[in-house]
């Protein structure tokens, strides 16, 4: 889509466009030659396809959001965690009660602190994500 818009519009278009933005740009283009009209038609087809994909993504996010909410999880309240991420986390982790302690859980999820000591100083790197800190 981006390449087609680069060839249709002087100066091109920004890289990340919504379907509505691309449709508005295409409405302003009136190619006079066969090649330009073909490019415009292909770009219009891609915009239609983008709309269809956006609707499918929105439907999937709504369904996943409902499923995550039905578990009683508060993961969706965390910044940067959307329905698909929350569902993936819940599916991968399952019941955190299956871990004997917070250290085992941290080891399992790869957030156990790593020792980074030098000389007499004792330091650790990493953030400890414990079951108690899970929403």
CSV table of C-alpha atoms in Angstrom, one decimal:
chain,number,residue,atom,x,y,z
A,1,UNK,CA,0.0,0.0,0.0
A,2,UNK,CA,2.7,2.4,1.0
A,3,UNK,CA,4.6,1.8,-2.2
A,4,UNK,CA,1.5,2.4,-4.3
A,5,UNK,CA,0.8,5.6,-2.5
A,6,UNK,CA,4.4,6.8,-3.0
A,7,UNK,CA,3.8,6.3,-6.8
A,8,UNK,CA,0.4,8.0,-6.8
A,9,UNK,CA,1.0,11.0,-4.6
A,10,UNK,CA,3.7,13.6,-4.9
A,11,UNK,CA,5.8,13.3,-1.8
A,12,UNK,CA,4.2,10.0,-0.9
A,13,UNK,CA,2.3,9.3,2.3
A,14,UNK,CA,3.3,8.6,5.9
A,15,UNK,CA,4.2,5.0,6.6
A,16,UNK,CA,1.5,4.1,9.1
A,17,UNK,CA,-1.9,4.9,7.9
A,18,UNK,CA,-5.3,3.9,9.0
A,19,UNK,CA,-7.7,2.6,6.4
A,20,UNK,CA,-9.7,5.8,6.6
A,21,UNK,CA,-6.6,8.0,6.1
A,22,UNK,CA,-5.6,5.9,3.1
A,23,UNK,CA,-9.1,6.1,1.6
A,24,UNK,CA,-9.1,9.9,2.0
A,25,UNK,CA,-5.7,10.1,0.3
A,26,UNK,CA,-6.9,7.9,-2.6
A,27,UNK,CA,-10.0,10.1,-3.0
A,28,UNK,CA,-7.7,13.0,-3.9
A,29,UNK,CA,-5.9,11.1,-6.6
A,30,UNK,CA,-7.1,11.2,-10.2
A,31,UNK,CA,-4.6,9.4,-12.4
A,32,UNK,CA,-4.8,10.0,-16.1
A,33,UNK,CA,-2.9,7.0,-17.5
A,34,UNK,CA,-3.7,3.3,-17.4
A,35,UNK,CA,-0.8,2.6,-15.0
A,36,UNK,CA,-1.9,5.2,-12.5
A,37,UNK,CA,-5.5,4.0,-12.6
A,38,UNK,CA,-4.4,0.4,-12.0
A,39,UNK,CA,-2.2,1.5,-9.1
A,40,UNK,CA,-5.2,3.4,-7.6
A,41,UNK,CA,-7.5,0.4,-8.1
A,42,UNK,CA,-5.0,-1.9,-6.4
A,43,UNK,CA,-4.5,0.6,-3.5
A,44,UNK,CA,-8.3,0.8,-3.1
A,45,UNK,CA,-8.5,-3.0,-3.0
A,46,UNK,CA,-5.9,-3.0,-0.3
A,47,UNK,CA,-7.8,-0.4,1.7
A,48,UNK,CA,-11.0,-2.6,1.5
A,49,UNK,CA,-8.9,-5.6,2.7
A,50,UNK,CA,-7.5,-3.5,5.6
A,51,UNK,CA,-11.0,-2.6,6.7
A,52,UNK,CA,-12.0,-6.2,6.7
A,53,UNK,CA,-8.9,-7.2,8.8
A,54,UNK,CA,-9.4,-4.3,11.2
A,55,UNK,CA,-13.0,-5.5,11.8
A,56,UNK,CA,-11.7,-9.0,12.5
A,57,UNK,CA,-9.1,-7.7,14.9
A,58,UNK,CA,-11.6,-5.6,16.8
A,59,UNK,CA,-14.0,-8.6,17.0
A,60,UNK,CA,-11.2,-10.8,18.3
A,61,UNK,CA,-10.1,-8.2,20.9
A,62,UNK,CA,-13.6,-7.8,22.1
A,63,UNK,CA,-14.0,-11.6,22.6
A,64,UNK,CA,-10.6,-11.9,24.3
A,65,UNK,CA,-11.4,-8.9,26.5
A,66,UNK,CA,-14.6,-10.6,27.6
A,67,UNK,CA,-12.8,-13.9,28.3
A,68,UNK,CA,-10.1,-12.2,30.3
A,69,UNK,CA,-12.7,-10.3,32.3
A,70,UNK,CA,-14.6,-13.5,33.1
A,71,UNK,CA,-11.5,-14.8,34.9
A,72,UNK,CA,-11.5,-11.9,37.3
A,73,UNK,CA,-8.0,-10.8,36.2
A,74,UNK,CA,-7.0,-7.2,36.3
A,75,UNK,CA,-4.3,-7.6,33.7
A,76,UNK,CA,-6.2,-5.3,31.3
A,77,UNK,CA,-5.8,-2.4,33.7
A,78,UNK,CA,-2.0,-2.5,33.2
A,79,UNK,CA,-0.5,0.0,30.7
A,80,UNK,CA,0.6,-1.8,27.6
A,81,UNK,CA,-1.4,-5.0,28.2
A,82,UNK,CA,-4.2,-5.5,25.7
A,83,UNK,CA,-6.7,-8.3,25.4
A,84,UNK,CA,-4.4,-10.7,23.4
A,85,UNK,CA,-1.4,-10.2,25.7
A,86,UNK,CA,-3.6,-10.7,28.8
A,87,UNK,CA,-5.1,-13.9,27.3
A,88,UNK,CA,-1.7,-15.2,26.4
A,89,UNK,CA,-0.3,-14.5,29.9
A,90,UNK,CA,-3.3,-16.2,31.5
A,91,UNK,CA,-3.1,-19.2,29.2
A,92,UNK,CA,0.6,-19.7,29.7
A,93,UNK,CA,0.7,-19.2,33.4
A,94,UNK,CA,-2.6,-20.8,34.4
A,95,UNK,CA,-3.0,-20.9,38.2
A,96,UNK,CA,-0.1,-19.2,39.9
A,97,UNK,CA,-0.8,-21.3,42.9
A,98,UNK,CA,0.9,-24.2,41.2
A,99,UNK,CA,4.2,-22.6,42.0
A,100,UNK,CA,5.7,-23.5,45.3
A,101,UNK,CA,6.9,-19.9,46.0
A,102,UNK,CA,7.6,-16.6,44.4
A,103,UNK,CA,11.2,-17.6,43.5
A,104,UNK,CA,10.0,-20.6,41.5
A,105,UNK,CA,7.5,-18.5,39.6
A,106,UNK,CA,10.2,-15.8,38.9
A,107,UNK,CA,12.5,-18.5,37.7
A,108,UNK,CA,9.8,-20.0,35.5
A,109,UNK,CA,8.9,-16.6,33.9
A,110,UNK,CA,12.5,-15.5,33.4
A,111,UNK,CA,12.4,-12.5,35.8
A,112,UNK,CA,14.5,-14.0,38.6
A,113,UNK,CA,17.2,-11.5,39.7
A,114,UNK,CA,20.7,-12.3,38.3
A,115,UNK,CA,23.7,-11.8,40.5
A,116,UNK,CA,25.9,-8.9,39.2
A,117,UNK,CA,28.3,-8.6,42.0
A,118,UNK,CA,31.8,-7.2,41.7
A,119,UNK,CA,34.3,-7.3,44.5
A,120,UNK,CA,32.8,-6.8,47.9
A,121,UNK,CA,29.5,-5.3,46.5
A,122,UNK,CA,26.6,-7.6,46.3
A,123,UNK,CA,24.1,-6.6,43.6
A,124,UNK,CA,21.3,-8.2,41.6
A,125,UNK,CA,19.9,-7.4,38.1
A,126,UNK,CA,16.4,-8.1,37.0
A,127,UNK,CA,13.0,-7.5,38.4
A,128,UNK,CA,11.3,-10.0,40.5
A,129,UNK,CA,7.8,-10.7,39.2
A,130,UNK,CA,6.0,-12.6,41.9
A,131,UNK,CA,2.5,-14.1,42.0
A,132,UNK,CA,1.6,-11.5,44.6
A,133,UNK,CA,2.5,-8.8,42.0
A,134,UNK,CA,0.4,-10.3,39.3
A,135,UNK,CA,-2.9,-8.5,38.8
